mmCIF file of N, CA and C in Angstrom:
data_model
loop_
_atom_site.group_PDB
_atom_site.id
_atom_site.type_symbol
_atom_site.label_atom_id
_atom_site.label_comp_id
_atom_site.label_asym_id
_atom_site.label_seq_id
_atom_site.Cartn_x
_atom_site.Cartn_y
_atom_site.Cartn_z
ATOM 1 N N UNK A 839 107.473 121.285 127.448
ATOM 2 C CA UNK A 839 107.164 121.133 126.045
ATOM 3 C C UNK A 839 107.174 122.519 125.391
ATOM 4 N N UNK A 840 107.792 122.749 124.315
ATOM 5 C CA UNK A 840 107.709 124.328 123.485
ATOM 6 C C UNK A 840 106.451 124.044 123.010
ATOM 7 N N UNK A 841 105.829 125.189 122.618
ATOM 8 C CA UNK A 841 105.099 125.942 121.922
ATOM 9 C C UNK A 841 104.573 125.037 120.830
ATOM 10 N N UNK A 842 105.422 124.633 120.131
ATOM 11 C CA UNK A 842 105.222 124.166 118.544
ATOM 12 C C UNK A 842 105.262 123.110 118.391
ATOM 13 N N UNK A 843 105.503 122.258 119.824
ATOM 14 C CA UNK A 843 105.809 120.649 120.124
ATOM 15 C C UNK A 843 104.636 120.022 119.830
ATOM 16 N N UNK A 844 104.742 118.670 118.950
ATOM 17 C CA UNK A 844 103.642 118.156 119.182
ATOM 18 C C UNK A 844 103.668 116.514 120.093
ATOM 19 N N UNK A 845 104.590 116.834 120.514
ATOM 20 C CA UNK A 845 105.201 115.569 121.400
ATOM 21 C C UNK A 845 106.014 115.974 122.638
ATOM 22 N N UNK A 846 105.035 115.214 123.854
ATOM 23 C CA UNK A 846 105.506 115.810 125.287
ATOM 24 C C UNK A 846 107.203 115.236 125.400
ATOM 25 N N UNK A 847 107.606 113.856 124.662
ATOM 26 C CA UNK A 847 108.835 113.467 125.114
ATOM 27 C C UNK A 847 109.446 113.731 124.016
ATOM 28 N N UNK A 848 111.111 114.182 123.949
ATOM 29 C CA UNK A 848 111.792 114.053 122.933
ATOM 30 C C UNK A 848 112.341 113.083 122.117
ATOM 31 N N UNK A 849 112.073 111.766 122.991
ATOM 32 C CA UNK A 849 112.465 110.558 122.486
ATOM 33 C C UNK A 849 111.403 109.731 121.824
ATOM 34 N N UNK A 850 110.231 110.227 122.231
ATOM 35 C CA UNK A 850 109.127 109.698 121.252
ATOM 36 C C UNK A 850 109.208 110.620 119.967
ATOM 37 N N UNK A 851 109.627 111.123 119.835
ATOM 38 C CA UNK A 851 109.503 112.051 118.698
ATOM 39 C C UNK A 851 110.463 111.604 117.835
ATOM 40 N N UNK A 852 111.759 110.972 118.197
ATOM 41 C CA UNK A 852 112.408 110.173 117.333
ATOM 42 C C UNK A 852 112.266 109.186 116.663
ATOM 43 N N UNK A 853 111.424 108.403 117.613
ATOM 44 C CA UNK A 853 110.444 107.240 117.163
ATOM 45 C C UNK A 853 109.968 107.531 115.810
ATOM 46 N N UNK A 854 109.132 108.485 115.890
ATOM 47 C CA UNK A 854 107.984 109.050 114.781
ATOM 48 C C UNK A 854 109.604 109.532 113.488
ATOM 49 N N UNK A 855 110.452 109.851 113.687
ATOM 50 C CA UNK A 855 111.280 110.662 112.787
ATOM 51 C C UNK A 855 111.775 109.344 112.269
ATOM 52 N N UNK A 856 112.454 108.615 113.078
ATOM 53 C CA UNK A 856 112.482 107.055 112.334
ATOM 54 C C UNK A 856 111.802 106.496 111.286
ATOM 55 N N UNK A 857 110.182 106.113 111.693
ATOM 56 C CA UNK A 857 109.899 106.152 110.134
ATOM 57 C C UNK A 857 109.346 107.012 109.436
ATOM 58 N N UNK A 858 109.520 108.152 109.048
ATOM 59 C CA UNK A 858 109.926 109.059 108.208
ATOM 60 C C UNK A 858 111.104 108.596 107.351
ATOM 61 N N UNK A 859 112.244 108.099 108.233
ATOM 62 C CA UNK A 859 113.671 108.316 107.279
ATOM 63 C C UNK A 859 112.962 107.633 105.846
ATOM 64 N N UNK A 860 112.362 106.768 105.618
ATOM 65 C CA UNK A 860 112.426 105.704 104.366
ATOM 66 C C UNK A 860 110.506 106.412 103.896
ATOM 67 N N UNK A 861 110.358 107.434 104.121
ATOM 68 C CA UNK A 861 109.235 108.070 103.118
ATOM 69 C C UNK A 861 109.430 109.641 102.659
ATOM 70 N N UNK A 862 110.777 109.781 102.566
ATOM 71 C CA UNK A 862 110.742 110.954 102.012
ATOM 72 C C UNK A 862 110.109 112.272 102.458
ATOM 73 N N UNK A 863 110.422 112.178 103.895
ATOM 74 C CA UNK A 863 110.054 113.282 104.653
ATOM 75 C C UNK A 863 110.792 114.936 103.964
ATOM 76 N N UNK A 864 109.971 115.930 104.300
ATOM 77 C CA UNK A 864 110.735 117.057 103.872
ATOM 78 C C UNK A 864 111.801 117.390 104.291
ATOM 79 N N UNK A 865 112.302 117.118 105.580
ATOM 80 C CA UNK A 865 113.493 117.519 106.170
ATOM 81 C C UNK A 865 115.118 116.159 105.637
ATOM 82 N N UNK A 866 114.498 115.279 105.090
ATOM 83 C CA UNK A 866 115.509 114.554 104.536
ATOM 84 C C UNK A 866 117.085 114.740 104.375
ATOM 85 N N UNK A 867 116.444 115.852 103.665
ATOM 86 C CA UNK A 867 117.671 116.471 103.006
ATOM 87 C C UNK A 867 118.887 117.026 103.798
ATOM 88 N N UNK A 868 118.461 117.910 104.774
ATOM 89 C CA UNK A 868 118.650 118.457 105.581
ATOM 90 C C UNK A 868 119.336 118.116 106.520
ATOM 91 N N UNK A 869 118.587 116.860 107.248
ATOM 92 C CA UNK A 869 119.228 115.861 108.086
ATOM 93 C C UNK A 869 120.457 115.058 107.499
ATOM 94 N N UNK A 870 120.464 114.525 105.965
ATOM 95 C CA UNK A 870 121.218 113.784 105.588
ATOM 96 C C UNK A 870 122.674 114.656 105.256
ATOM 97 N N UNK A 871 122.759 115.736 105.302
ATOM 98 C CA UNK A 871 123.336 116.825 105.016
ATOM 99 C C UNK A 871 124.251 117.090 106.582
ATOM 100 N N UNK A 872 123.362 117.105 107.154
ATOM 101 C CA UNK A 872 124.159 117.211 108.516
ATOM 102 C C UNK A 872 124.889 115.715 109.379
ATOM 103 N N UNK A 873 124.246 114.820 108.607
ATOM 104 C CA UNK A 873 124.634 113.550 109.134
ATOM 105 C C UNK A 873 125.952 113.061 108.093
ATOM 106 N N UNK A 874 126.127 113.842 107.129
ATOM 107 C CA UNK A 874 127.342 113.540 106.483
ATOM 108 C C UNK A 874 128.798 114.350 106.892
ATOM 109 N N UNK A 875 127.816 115.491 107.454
ATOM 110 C CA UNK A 875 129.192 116.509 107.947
ATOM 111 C C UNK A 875 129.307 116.414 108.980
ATOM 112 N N UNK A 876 128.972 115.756 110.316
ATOM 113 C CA UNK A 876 129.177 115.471 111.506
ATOM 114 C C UNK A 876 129.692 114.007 111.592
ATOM 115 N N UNK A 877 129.243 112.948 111.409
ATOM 116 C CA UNK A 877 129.383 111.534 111.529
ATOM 117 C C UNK A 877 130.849 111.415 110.790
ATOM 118 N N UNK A 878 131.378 112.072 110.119
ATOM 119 C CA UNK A 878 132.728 111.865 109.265
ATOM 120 C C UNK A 878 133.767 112.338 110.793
ATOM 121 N N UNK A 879 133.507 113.110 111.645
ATOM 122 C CA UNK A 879 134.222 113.869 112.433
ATOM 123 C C UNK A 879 133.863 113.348 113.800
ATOM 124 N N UNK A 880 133.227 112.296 114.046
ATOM 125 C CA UNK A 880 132.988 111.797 114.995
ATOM 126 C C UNK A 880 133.979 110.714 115.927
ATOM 127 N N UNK A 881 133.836 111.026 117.188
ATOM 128 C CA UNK A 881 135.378 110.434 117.687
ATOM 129 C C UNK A 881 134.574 108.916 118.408
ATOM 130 N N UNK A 882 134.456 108.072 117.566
ATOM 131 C CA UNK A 882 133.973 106.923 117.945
ATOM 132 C C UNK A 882 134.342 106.136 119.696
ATOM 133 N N UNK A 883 133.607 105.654 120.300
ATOM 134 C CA UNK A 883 134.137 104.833 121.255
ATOM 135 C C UNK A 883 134.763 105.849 122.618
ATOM 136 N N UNK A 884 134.824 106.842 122.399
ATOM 137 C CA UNK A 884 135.073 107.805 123.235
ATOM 138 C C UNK A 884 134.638 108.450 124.460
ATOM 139 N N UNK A 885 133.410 107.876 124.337
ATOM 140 C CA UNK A 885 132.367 107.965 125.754
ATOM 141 C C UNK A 885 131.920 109.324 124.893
ATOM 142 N N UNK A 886 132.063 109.834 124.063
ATOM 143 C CA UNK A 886 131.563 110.951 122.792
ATOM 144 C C UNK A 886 130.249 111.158 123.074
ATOM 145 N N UNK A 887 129.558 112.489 124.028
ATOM 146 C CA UNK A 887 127.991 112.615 123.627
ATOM 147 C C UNK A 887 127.434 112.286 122.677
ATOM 148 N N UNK A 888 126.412 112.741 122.383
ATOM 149 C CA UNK A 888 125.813 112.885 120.898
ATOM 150 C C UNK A 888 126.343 113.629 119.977
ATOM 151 N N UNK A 889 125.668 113.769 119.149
ATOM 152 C CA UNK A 889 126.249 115.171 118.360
ATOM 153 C C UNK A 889 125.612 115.732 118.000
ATOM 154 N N UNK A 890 126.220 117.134 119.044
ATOM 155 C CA UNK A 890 125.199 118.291 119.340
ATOM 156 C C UNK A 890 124.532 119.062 118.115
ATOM 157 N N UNK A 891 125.088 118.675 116.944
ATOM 158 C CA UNK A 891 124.461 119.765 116.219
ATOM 159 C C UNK A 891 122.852 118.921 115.262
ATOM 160 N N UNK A 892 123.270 117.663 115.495
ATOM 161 C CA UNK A 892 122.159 116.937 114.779
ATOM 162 C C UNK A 892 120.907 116.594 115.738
ATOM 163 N N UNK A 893 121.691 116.788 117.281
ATOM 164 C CA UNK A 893 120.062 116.407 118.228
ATOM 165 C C UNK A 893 119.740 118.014 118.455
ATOM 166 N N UNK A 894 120.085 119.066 118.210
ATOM 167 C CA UNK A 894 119.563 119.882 118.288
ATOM 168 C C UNK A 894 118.801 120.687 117.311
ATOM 169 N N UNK A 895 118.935 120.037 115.746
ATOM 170 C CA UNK A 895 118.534 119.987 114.642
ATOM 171 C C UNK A 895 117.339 119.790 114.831
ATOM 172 N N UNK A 896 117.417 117.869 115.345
ATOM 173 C CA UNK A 896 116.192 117.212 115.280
ATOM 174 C C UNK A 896 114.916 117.968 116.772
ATOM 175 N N UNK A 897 115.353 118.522 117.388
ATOM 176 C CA UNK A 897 115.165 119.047 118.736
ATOM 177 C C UNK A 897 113.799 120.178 117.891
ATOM 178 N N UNK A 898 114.566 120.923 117.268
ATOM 179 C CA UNK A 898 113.871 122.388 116.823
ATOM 180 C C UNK A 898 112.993 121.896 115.833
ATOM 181 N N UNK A 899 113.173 120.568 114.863
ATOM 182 C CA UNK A 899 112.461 120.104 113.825
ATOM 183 C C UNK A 899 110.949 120.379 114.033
ATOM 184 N N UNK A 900 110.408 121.078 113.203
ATOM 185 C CA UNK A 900 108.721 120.656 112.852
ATOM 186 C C UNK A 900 108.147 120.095 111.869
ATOM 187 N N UNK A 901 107.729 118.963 113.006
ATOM 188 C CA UNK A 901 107.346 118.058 112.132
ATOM 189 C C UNK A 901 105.975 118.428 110.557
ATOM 190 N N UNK A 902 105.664 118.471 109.839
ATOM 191 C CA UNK A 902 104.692 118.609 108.752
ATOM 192 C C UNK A 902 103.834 117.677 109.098
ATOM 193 N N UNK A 903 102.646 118.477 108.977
ATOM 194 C CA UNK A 903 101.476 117.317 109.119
ATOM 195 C C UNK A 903 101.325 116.488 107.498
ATOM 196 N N UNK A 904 102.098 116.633 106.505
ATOM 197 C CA UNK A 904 101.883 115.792 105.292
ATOM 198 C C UNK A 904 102.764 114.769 105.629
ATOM 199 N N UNK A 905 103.585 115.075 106.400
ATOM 200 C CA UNK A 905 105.061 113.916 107.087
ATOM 201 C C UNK A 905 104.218 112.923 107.896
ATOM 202 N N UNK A 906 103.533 113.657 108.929
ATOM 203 C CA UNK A 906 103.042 113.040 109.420
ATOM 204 C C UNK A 906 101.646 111.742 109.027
ATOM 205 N N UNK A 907 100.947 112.265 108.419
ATOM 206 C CA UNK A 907 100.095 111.300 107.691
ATOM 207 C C UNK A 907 101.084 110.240 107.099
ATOM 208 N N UNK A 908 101.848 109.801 106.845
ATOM 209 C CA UNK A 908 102.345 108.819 106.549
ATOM 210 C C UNK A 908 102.702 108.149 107.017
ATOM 211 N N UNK A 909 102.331 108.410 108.512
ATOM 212 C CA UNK A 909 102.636 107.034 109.351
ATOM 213 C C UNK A 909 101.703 106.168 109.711
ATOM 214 N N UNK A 910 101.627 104.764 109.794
ATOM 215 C CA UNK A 910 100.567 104.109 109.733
ATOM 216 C C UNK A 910 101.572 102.939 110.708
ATOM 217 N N UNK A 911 102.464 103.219 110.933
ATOM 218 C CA UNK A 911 103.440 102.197 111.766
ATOM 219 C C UNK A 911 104.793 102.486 112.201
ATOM 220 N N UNK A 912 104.931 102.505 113.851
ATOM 221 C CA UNK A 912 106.201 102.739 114.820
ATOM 222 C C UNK A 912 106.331 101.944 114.957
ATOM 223 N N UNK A 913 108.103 101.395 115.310
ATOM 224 C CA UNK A 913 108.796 100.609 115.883
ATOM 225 C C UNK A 913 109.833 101.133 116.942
ATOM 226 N N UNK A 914 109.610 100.513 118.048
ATOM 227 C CA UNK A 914 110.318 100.809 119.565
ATOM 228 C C UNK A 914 111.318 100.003 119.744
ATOM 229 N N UNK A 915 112.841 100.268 119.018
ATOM 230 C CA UNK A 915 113.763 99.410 118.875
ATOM 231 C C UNK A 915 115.218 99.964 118.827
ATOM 232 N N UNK A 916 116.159 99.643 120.124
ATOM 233 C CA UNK A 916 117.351 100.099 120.173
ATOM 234 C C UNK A 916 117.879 100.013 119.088
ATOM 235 N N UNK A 917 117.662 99.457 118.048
ATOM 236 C CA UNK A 917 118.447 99.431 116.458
ATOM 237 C C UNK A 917 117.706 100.480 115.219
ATOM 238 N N UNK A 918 117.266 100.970 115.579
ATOM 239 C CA UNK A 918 116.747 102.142 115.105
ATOM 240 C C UNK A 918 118.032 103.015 114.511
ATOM 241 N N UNK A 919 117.384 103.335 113.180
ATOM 242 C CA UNK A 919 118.612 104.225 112.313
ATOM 243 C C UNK A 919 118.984 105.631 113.130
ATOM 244 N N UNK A 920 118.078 106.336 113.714
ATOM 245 C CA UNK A 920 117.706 107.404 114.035
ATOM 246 C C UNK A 920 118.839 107.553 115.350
ATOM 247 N N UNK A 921 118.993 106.385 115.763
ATOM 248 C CA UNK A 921 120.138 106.477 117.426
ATOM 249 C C UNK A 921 121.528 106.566 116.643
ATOM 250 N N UNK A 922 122.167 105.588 115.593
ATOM 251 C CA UNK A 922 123.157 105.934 114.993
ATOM 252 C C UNK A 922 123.612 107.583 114.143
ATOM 253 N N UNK A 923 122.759 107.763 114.007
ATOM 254 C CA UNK A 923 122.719 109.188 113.209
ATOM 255 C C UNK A 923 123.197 110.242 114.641
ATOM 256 N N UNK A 924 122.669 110.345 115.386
ATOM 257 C CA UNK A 924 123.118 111.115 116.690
ATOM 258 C C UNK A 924 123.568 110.843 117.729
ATOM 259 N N UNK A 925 124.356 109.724 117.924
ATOM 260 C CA UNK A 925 125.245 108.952 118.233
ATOM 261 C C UNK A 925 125.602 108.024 117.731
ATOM 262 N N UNK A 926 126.726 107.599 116.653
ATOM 263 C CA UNK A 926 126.802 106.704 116.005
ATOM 264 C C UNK A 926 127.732 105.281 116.748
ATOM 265 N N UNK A 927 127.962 105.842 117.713
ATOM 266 C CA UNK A 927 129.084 104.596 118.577
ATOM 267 C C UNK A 927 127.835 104.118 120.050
ATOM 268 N N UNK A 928 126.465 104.530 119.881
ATOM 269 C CA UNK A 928 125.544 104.464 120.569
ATOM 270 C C UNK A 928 125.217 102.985 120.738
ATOM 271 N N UNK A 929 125.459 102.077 122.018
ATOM 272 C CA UNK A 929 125.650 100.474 121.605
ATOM 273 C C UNK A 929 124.339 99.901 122.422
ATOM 274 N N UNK A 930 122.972 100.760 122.998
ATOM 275 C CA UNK A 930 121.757 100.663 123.471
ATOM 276 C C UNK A 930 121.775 100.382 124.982
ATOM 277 N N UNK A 931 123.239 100.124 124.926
ATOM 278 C CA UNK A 931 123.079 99.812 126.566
ATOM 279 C C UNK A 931 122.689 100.699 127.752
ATOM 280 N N UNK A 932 122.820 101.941 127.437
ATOM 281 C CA UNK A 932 122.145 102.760 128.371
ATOM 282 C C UNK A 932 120.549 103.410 127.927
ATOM 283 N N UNK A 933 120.119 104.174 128.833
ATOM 284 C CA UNK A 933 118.526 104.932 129.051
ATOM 285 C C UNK A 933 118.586 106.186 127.985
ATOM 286 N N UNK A 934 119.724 106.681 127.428
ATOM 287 C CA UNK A 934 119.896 107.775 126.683
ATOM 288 C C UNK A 934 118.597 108.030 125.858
ATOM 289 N N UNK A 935 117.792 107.087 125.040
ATOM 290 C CA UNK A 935 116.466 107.627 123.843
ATOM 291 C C UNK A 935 115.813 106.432 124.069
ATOM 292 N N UNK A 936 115.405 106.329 125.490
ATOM 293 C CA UNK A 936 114.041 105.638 126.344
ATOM 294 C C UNK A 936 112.436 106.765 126.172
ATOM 295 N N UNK A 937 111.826 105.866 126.353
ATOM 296 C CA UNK A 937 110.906 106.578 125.797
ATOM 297 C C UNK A 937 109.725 106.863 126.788
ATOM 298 N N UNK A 938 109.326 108.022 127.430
ATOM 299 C CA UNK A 938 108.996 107.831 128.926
ATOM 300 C C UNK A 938 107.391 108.089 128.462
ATOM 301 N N UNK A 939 107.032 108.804 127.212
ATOM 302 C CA UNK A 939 105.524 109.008 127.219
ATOM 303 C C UNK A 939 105.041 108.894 125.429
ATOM 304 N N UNK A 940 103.814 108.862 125.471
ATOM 305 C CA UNK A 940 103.809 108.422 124.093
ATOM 306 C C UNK A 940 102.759 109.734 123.763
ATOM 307 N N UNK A 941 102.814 110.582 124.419
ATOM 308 C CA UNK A 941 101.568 111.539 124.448
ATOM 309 C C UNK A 941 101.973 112.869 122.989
ATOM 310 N N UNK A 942 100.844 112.622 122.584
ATOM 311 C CA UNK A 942 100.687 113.303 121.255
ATOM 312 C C UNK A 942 100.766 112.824 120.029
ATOM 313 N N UNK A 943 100.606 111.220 120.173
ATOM 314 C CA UNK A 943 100.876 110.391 119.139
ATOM 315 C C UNK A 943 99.325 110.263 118.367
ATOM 316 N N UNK A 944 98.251 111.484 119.473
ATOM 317 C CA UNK A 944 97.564 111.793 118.434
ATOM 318 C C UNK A 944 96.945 112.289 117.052
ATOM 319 N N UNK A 945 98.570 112.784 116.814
ATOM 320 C CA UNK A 945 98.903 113.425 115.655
ATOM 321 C C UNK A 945 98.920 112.883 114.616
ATOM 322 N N UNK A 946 99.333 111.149 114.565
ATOM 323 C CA UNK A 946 99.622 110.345 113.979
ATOM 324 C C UNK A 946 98.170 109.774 113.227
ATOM 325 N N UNK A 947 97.324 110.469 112.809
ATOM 326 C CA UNK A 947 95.879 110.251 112.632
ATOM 327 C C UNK A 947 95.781 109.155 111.401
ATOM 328 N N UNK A 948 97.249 108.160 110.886
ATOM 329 C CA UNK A 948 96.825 106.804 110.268
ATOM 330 C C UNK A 948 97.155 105.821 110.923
ATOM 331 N N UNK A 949 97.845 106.053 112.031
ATOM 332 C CA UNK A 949 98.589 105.104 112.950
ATOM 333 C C UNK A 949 97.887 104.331 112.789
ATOM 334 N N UNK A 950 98.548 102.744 112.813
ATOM 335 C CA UNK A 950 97.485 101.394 112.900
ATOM 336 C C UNK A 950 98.107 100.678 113.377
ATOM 337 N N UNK A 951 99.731 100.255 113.861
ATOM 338 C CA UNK A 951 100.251 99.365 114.505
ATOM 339 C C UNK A 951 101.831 99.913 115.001
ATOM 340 N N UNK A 952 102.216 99.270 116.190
ATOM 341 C CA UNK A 952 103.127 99.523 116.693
ATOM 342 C C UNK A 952 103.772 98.288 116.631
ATOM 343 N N UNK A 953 104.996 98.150 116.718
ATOM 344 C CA UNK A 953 105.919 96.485 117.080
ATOM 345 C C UNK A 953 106.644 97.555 118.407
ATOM 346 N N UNK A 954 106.860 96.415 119.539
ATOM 347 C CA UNK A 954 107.378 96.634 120.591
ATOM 348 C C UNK A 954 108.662 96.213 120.688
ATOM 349 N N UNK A 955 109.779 96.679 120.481
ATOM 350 C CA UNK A 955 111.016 95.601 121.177
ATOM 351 C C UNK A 955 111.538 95.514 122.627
ATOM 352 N N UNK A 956 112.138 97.245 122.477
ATOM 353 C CA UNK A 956 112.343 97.984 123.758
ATOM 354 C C UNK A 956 112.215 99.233 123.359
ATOM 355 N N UNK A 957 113.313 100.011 124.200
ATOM 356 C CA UNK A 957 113.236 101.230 124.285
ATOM 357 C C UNK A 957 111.759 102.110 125.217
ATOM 358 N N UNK A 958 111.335 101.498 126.254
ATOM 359 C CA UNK A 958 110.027 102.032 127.177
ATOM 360 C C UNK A 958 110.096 100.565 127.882
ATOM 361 N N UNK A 959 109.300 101.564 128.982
ATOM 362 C CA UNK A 959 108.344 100.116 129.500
ATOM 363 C C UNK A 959 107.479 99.861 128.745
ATOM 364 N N UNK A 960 106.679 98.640 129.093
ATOM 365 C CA UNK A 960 105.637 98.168 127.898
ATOM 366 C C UNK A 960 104.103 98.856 128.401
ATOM 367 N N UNK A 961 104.405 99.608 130.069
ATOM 368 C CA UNK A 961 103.134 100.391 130.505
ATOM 369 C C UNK A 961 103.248 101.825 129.565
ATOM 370 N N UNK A 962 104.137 102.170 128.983
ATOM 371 C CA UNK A 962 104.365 103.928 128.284
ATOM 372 C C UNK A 962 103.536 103.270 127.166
ATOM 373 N N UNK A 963 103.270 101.806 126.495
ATOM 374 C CA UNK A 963 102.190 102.218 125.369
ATOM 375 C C UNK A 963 100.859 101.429 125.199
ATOM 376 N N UNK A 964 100.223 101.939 126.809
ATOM 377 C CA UNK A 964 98.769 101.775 126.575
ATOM 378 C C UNK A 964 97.826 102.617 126.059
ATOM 379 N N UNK A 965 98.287 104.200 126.393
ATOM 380 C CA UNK A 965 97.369 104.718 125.229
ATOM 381 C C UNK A 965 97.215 104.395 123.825
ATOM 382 N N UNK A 966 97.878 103.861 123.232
ATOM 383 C CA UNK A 966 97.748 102.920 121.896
ATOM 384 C C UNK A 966 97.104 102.295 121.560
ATOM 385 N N UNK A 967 97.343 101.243 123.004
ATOM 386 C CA UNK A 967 96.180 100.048 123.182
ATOM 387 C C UNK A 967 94.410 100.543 123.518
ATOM 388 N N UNK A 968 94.445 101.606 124.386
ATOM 389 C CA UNK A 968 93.625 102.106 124.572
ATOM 390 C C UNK A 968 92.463 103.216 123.254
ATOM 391 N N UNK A 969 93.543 103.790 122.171
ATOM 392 C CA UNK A 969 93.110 103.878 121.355
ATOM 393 C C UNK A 969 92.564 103.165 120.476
ATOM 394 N N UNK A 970 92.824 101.699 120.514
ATOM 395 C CA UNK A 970 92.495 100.653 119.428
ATOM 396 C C UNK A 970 93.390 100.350 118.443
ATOM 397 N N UNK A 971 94.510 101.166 118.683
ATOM 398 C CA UNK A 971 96.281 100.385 117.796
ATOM 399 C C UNK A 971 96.558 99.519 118.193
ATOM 400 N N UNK A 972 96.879 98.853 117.387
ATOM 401 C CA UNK A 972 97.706 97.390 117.715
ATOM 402 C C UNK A 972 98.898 96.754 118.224
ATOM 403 N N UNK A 973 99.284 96.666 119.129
ATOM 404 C CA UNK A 973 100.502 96.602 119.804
ATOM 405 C C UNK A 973 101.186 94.963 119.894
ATOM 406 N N UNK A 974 102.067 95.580 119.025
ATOM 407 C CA UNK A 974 102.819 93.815 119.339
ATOM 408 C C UNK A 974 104.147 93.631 119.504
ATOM 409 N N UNK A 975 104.487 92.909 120.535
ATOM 410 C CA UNK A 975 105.816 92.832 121.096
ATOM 411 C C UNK A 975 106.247 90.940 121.006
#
């Protein structure tokens, strides 16, 4: 984990950036900026990594704790906007943005409910449950 991380996994951290996209997070801009100049140049269907310049974007991102207060609800779901944006030919079938720990989702200090689809086992979110969030799958 760096320094400035507030999330042990990188794929939980996408989670959390997910819903952000639809509250006007500060980095918006930024991201949408890079997701217009990469995704145009993207070689679809290609067995094509990610694209390196937007997961390494989101990689270095710090998150704002005013970003953060606005979450009051995650969703754990291979259809997530956030997998198309950095892999857009990304079709869920593999482990690529599985989600192995949920640790530091203490950050999330309005959190009140989770929906489960996939993306983890359903044991990666008992600290949730254990906090008194609501977990529903």
């Amino acid at each position: 984990m760096e320094k400035n991380e507030l999330f042990t996994d990188f794929n939980f951290k996408l989670i959390v950036i997910e819903e952000l996209l639809d509250k006007n997070p500060l980095f918006l801009n930024e991201l949408r900026e890079l997701e217009a100049k990469y995704t145009n140049n993207y070689e679809w269907y290609s067995d094509a990594e990610p694209i390196v310049q937007i997961l390494d974007y989101l990689k270095s991102l710090k998150l704002e704790t005013s970003d953060l207060e606005k979450i009051e609800y995650l969703c754990f779901d291979g259809g997530n906007e956030i997998y198309g944006i950095i892999k857009p030919d990304w079709d869920g079938e593999d482990e690529l943005f599985d989600v192995t720990s949920v640790e530091g989702f203490q950050y999330l200090k309005n959190l009140k409910s989770v929906d489960y689809t996939s993306m983890c086992d359903p044991k990666v979110l008992e600290p949730f449950k254990l906090a008194g969030i609501e977990v529903e799958d």
